[in-house]
Amino acid sequence: MARNRRRPRSGLRTRIGLTNLGASDQIIRDLPDGQTLRAVTDTELATLKMPVSVLPSVPENPFHRRQTVDGLRRLLPDSEELPG
Protein backbone atom coordinates (compact mmCIF):
# COMPACT_ATOMS: atom_id res chain seq x y z
CA MET A 1 0.00 0.00 0.00
CA ALA A 2 1.98 2.99 -1.26
CA ARG A 3 1.29 6.34 0.30
CA ASN A 4 2.05 9.74 -1.04
CA ARG A 5 2.92 11.68 2.07
CA ARG A 6 5.70 13.90 3.26
CA ARG A 7 8.14 12.32 5.64
CA PRO A 8 8.87 14.30 8.75
CA ARG A 9 12.41 15.50 9.24
CA SER A 10 12.79 12.84 11.93
CA GLY A 11 14.09 10.43 9.24
CA LEU A 12 16.98 12.76 8.52
CA ARG A 13 17.68 13.16 12.22
CA THR A 14 17.66 9.40 12.65
CA ARG A 15 20.16 8.97 9.79
CA ILE A 16 22.44 11.63 11.26
CA GLY A 17 22.18 10.10 14.74
CA LEU A 18 22.96 6.61 13.48
CA THR A 19 25.90 7.92 11.46
CA ASN A 20 27.24 9.72 14.53
CA LEU A 21 26.97 6.44 16.45
CA GLY A 22 29.10 4.70 13.82
CA ALA A 23 26.46 2.93 11.69
CA SER A 24 27.58 2.35 8.13
CA ASP A 25 25.64 3.71 5.16
CA GLN A 26 24.74 0.12 4.24
CA ILE A 27 23.22 -0.57 7.66
CA ILE A 28 21.22 2.67 7.53
CA ARG A 29 19.98 1.89 4.00
CA ASP A 30 18.95 -1.62 5.07
CA LEU A 31 16.73 -0.39 7.91
CA PRO A 32 13.10 -0.76 6.88
CA ASP A 33 11.24 2.51 6.48
CA GLY A 34 7.96 1.02 7.57
CA GLN A 35 4.61 2.25 6.39
CA THR A 36 2.38 3.48 9.20
CA LEU A 37 5.25 3.28 11.69
CA ARG A 38 8.91 3.40 10.79
CA ALA A 39 10.76 0.07 10.98
CA VAL A 40 7.53 -1.98 11.02
CA THR A 41 5.47 -2.99 8.02
CA ASP A 42 1.69 -2.66 8.04
CA THR A 43 1.50 -6.43 7.53
CA GLU A 44 3.50 -6.99 10.71
CA LEU A 45 1.32 -4.56 12.67
CA ALA A 46 -1.88 -6.19 11.44
CA THR A 47 -0.77 -9.55 12.90
CA LEU A 48 -0.69 -8.26 16.49
CA LYS A 49 -3.00 -10.40 18.62
CA MET A 50 -2.56 -8.55 21.91
CA PRO A 51 -4.69 -5.68 23.19
CA VAL A 52 -3.42 -2.38 21.79
CA SER A 53 -4.08 1.16 22.98
CA VAL A 54 -3.06 4.15 20.89
CA LEU A 55 -2.17 7.45 22.54
CA PRO A 56 -2.34 10.48 20.24
CA SER A 57 -0.06 13.43 20.79
CA VAL A 58 -1.87 16.61 21.80
CA PRO A 59 -1.00 18.85 20.22
CA GLU A 60 0.03 17.04 17.06
CA ASN A 61 3.59 17.74 15.91
CA PRO A 62 5.82 16.70 12.97
CA PHE A 63 7.04 13.61 14.82
CA HIS A 64 3.71 12.46 16.29
CA ARG A 65 1.03 12.99 13.66
CA ARG A 66 -2.69 12.35 13.80
CA GLN A 67 -2.52 10.37 10.55
CA THR A 68 -0.35 7.80 12.31
CA VAL A 69 -3.00 7.27 15.00
CA ASP A 70 -5.69 6.97 12.33
CA GLY A 71 -3.56 4.50 10.35
CA LEU A 72 -2.97 2.33 13.41
CA ARG A 73 -6.68 2.33 14.23
CA ARG A 74 -7.47 1.17 10.66
CA LEU A 75 -4.87 -1.61 10.86
CA LEU A 76 -5.94 -2.63 14.37
CA PRO A 77 -9.73 -2.21 14.45
CA ASP A 78 -9.97 -3.68 17.96
CA SER A 79 -7.48 -1.15 19.34
CA GLU A 80 -8.53 1.53 21.78
CA GLU A 81 -7.72 5.20 21.34
CA LEU A 82 -6.83 6.82 24.63
CA PRO A 83 -7.45 10.50 25.30
CA GLY A 84 -4.36 12.53 24.40
Coordinates of N, CA and C in Angstrom, one line a residue:
M1 N 0.8 -1.2 0.0 CA 0.0 0.0 0.0 C 0.9 1.2 0.0
A2 N 1.1 1.8 -1.1 CA 2.0 3.0 -1.3 C 1.2 4.2 -0.8
R3 N 1.9 5.1 -0.2 CA 1.3 6.3 0.3 C 2.1 7.5 -0.2
N4 N 1.4 8.5 -0.6 CA 2.1 9.7 -1.0 C 2.0 10.8 0.1
R5 N 2.9 10.8 1.0 CA 2.9 11.7 2.1 C 4.3 12.2 2.3
R6 N 4.4 13.3 2.9 CA 5.7 13.9 3.3 C 6.2 13.2 4.5
R7 N 7.5 12.9 4.5 CA 8.1 12.3 5.6 C 8.6 13.4 6.6
P8 N 8.4 13.3 7.8 CA 8.9 14.3 8.8 C 10.4 14.3 8.7
R9 N 11.0 15.4 9.2 CA 12.4 15.5 9.2 C 13.0 14.5 10.2
S10 N 12.2 13.8 11.0 CA 12.8 12.8 11.9 C 13.6 11.8 11.2
G11 N 13.3 11.4 10.0 CA 14.1 10.4 9.2 C 15.5 10.9 9.0
L12 N 15.7 12.2 8.7 CA 17.0 12.8 8.5 C 17.7 12.8 9.9
R13 N 17.0 13.1 10.9 CA 17.7 13.2 12.2 C 18.1 11.8 12.6
T14 N 17.3 10.8 12.3 CA 17.7 9.4 12.7 C 18.9 9.0 11.9
R15 N 19.0 9.3 10.6 CA 20.2 9.0 9.8 C 21.4 9.6 10.4
I16 N 21.3 10.9 10.7 CA 22.4 11.6 11.3 C 22.9 11.0 12.6
G17 N 21.9 10.7 13.4 CA 22.2 10.1 14.7 C 22.9 8.8 14.6
L18 N 22.4 7.9 13.7 CA 23.0 6.6 13.5 C 24.4 6.7 12.9
T19 N 24.6 7.7 12.0 CA 25.9 7.9 11.5 C 26.9 8.3 12.6
N20 N 26.4 9.3 13.4 CA 27.2 9.7 14.5 C 27.6 8.6 15.5
L21 N 26.7 7.6 15.6 CA 27.0 6.4 16.4 C 27.8 5.4 15.8
G22 N 28.2 5.6 14.5 CA 29.1 4.7 13.8 C 28.4 3.7 12.9
A23 N 27.1 3.8 12.6 CA 26.5 2.9 11.7 C 26.9 3.2 10.3
S24 N 27.2 2.2 9.5 CA 27.6 2.4 8.1 C 26.4 2.8 7.3
D25 N 26.7 3.3 6.1 CA 25.6 3.7 5.2 C 24.8 2.5 4.8
Q26 N 25.5 1.3 4.6 CA 24.7 0.1 4.2 C 23.7 -0.3 5.3
I27 N 24.1 -0.2 6.6 CA 23.2 -0.6 7.7 C 22.0 0.4 7.7
I28 N 22.3 1.7 7.5 CA 21.2 2.7 7.5 C 20.3 2.4 6.4
R29 N 20.8 2.1 5.2 CA 20.0 1.9 4.0 C 19.1 0.6 4.2
D30 N 19.7 -0.4 4.9 CA 19.0 -1.6 5.1 C 17.9 -1.6 6.1
L31 N 17.8 -0.5 6.9 CA 16.7 -0.4 7.9 C 15.4 -0.2 7.2
P32 N 14.4 -0.9 7.5 CA 13.1 -0.8 6.9 C 12.5 0.6 7.2
D33 N 11.9 1.2 6.2 CA 11.2 2.5 6.5 C 9.9 2.3 7.2
G34 N 9.3 1.2 7.0 CA 8.0 1.0 7.6 C 6.9 1.7 6.7
Q35 N 5.7 1.6 7.1 CA 4.6 2.3 6.4 C 3.9 3.2 7.3
T36 N 3.1 2.6 8.2 CA 2.4 3.5 9.2 C 3.4 3.9 10.3
L37 N 4.2 3.0 10.7 CA 5.3 3.3 11.7 C 6.6 2.9 11.1
R38 N 7.6 3.7 11.3 CA 8.9 3.4 10.8 C 9.4 2.1 11.4
A39 N 10.1 1.3 10.6 CA 10.8 0.1 11.0 C 9.8 -1.1 11.2
V40 N 8.5 -0.9 10.9 CA 7.5 -2.0 11.0 C 6.6 -1.9 9.8
T41 N 6.4 -3.0 9.2 CA 5.5 -3.0 8.0 C 4.0 -3.1 8.5
D42 N 3.1 -2.6 7.7 CA 1.7 -2.7 8.0 C 1.3 -4.1 8.2
T43 N 1.8 -5.0 7.4 CA 1.5 -6.4 7.5 C 1.9 -7.0 8.9
E44 N 3.1 -6.6 9.4 CA 3.5 -7.0 10.7 C 2.6 -6.4 11.8
L45 N 2.2 -5.2 11.7 CA 1.3 -4.6 12.7 C 0.0 -5.3 12.7
A46 N -0.5 -5.6 11.5 CA -1.9 -6.2 11.4 C -1.9 -7.6 12.1
T47 N -0.8 -8.2 12.3 CA -0.8 -9.6 12.9 C -0.8 -9.5 14.4
L48 N -0.7 -8.3 15.0 CA -0.7 -8.3 16.5 C -2.0 -8.9 17.0
K49 N -1.8 -9.7 18.0 CA -3.0 -10.4 18.6 C -3.3 -9.9 20.0
M50 N -2.4 -9.0 20.5 CA -2.6 -8.6 21.9 C -3.4 -7.3 21.9
P51 N -4.0 -6.9 23.1 CA -4.7 -5.7 23.2 C -3.7 -4.5 22.9
V52 N -4.2 -3.5 22.2 CA -3.4 -2.4 21.8 C -4.2 -1.1 22.1
S53 N -3.5 -0.2 22.8 CA -4.1 1.2 23.0 C -3.2 2.1 22.3
V54 N -3.8 3.2 21.7 CA -3.1 4.2 20.9 C -3.2 5.5 21.6
L55 N -2.1 6.2 21.9 CA -2.2 7.5 22.5 C -1.8 8.6 21.6
P56 N -2.7 9.4 21.2 CA -2.3 10.5 20.2 C -1.6 11.6 21.0
S57 N -0.8 12.3 20.2 CA -0.1 13.4 20.8 C -1.0 14.7 20.7
V58 N -1.1 15.4 21.8 CA -1.9 16.6 21.8 C -1.0 17.7 22.4
P59 N -0.6 18.7 21.6 CA -1.0 18.9 20.2 C -0.2 18.0 19.3
E60 N -0.7 17.8 18.1 CA 0.0 17.0 17.1 C 1.3 17.8 16.7
N61 N 2.3 17.1 16.3 CA 3.6 17.7 15.9 C 4.2 16.9 14.8
P62 N 5.3 17.4 14.1 CA 5.8 16.7 13.0 C 6.3 15.3 13.3
F63 N 6.5 14.9 14.5 CA 7.0 13.6 14.8 C 5.9 12.7 15.3
H64 N 4.8 13.2 15.8 CA 3.7 12.5 16.3 C 2.4 13.0 15.6
R65 N 2.1 12.4 14.5 CA 1.0 13.0 13.7 C -0.3 12.2 13.8
R66 N -1.4 12.9 13.7 CA -2.7 12.3 13.8 C -2.9 11.2 12.8
Q67 N -2.3 11.4 11.6 CA -2.5 10.4 10.5 C -1.9 9.0 11.0
T68 N -0.9 9.0 11.8 CA -0.3 7.8 12.3 C -1.3 7.1 13.2
V69 N -2.0 7.8 14.1 CA -3.0 7.3 15.0 C -4.1 6.7 14.2
D70 N -4.6 7.4 13.2 CA -5.7 7.0 12.3 C -5.3 5.7 11.6
G71 N -4.1 5.7 11.1 CA -3.6 4.5 10.4 C -3.5 3.3 11.2
L72 N -3.0 3.5 12.5 CA -3.0 2.3 13.4 C -4.4 1.8 13.7
R73 N -5.3 2.7 13.9 CA -6.7 2.3 14.2 C -7.3 1.6 13.1
R74 N -7.0 1.9 11.8 CA -7.5 1.2 10.7 C -6.9 -0.2 10.6
L75 N -5.6 -0.3 10.9 CA -4.9 -1.6 10.9 C -5.3 -2.5 12.0
L76 N -5.6 -1.9 13.2 CA -5.9 -2.6 14.4 C -7.3 -2.2 14.8
P77 N -8.4 -2.7 14.2 CA -9.7 -2.2 14.5 C -10.2 -2.5 15.9
D78 N -9.6 -3.4 16.6 CA -10.0 -3.7 18.0 C -9.2 -2.8 18.9
S79 N -8.3 -2.0 18.5 CA -7.5 -1.2 19.3 C -8.3 -0.1 20.0
E80 N -7.8 0.5 21.1 CA -8.5 1.5 21.8 C -7.7 2.8 21.6
E81 N -8.4 3.9 21.4 CA -7.7 5.2 21.3 C -7.9 5.9 22.7
L82 N -6.8 6.2 23.3 CA -6.8 6.8 24.6 C -6.9 8.3 24.4
P83 N -7.4 9.1 25.4 CA -7.4 10.5 25.3 C -6.0 11.0 25.4
G84 N -5.7 12.0 24.5 CA -4.4 12.5 24.4 C -4.2 13.7 25.3

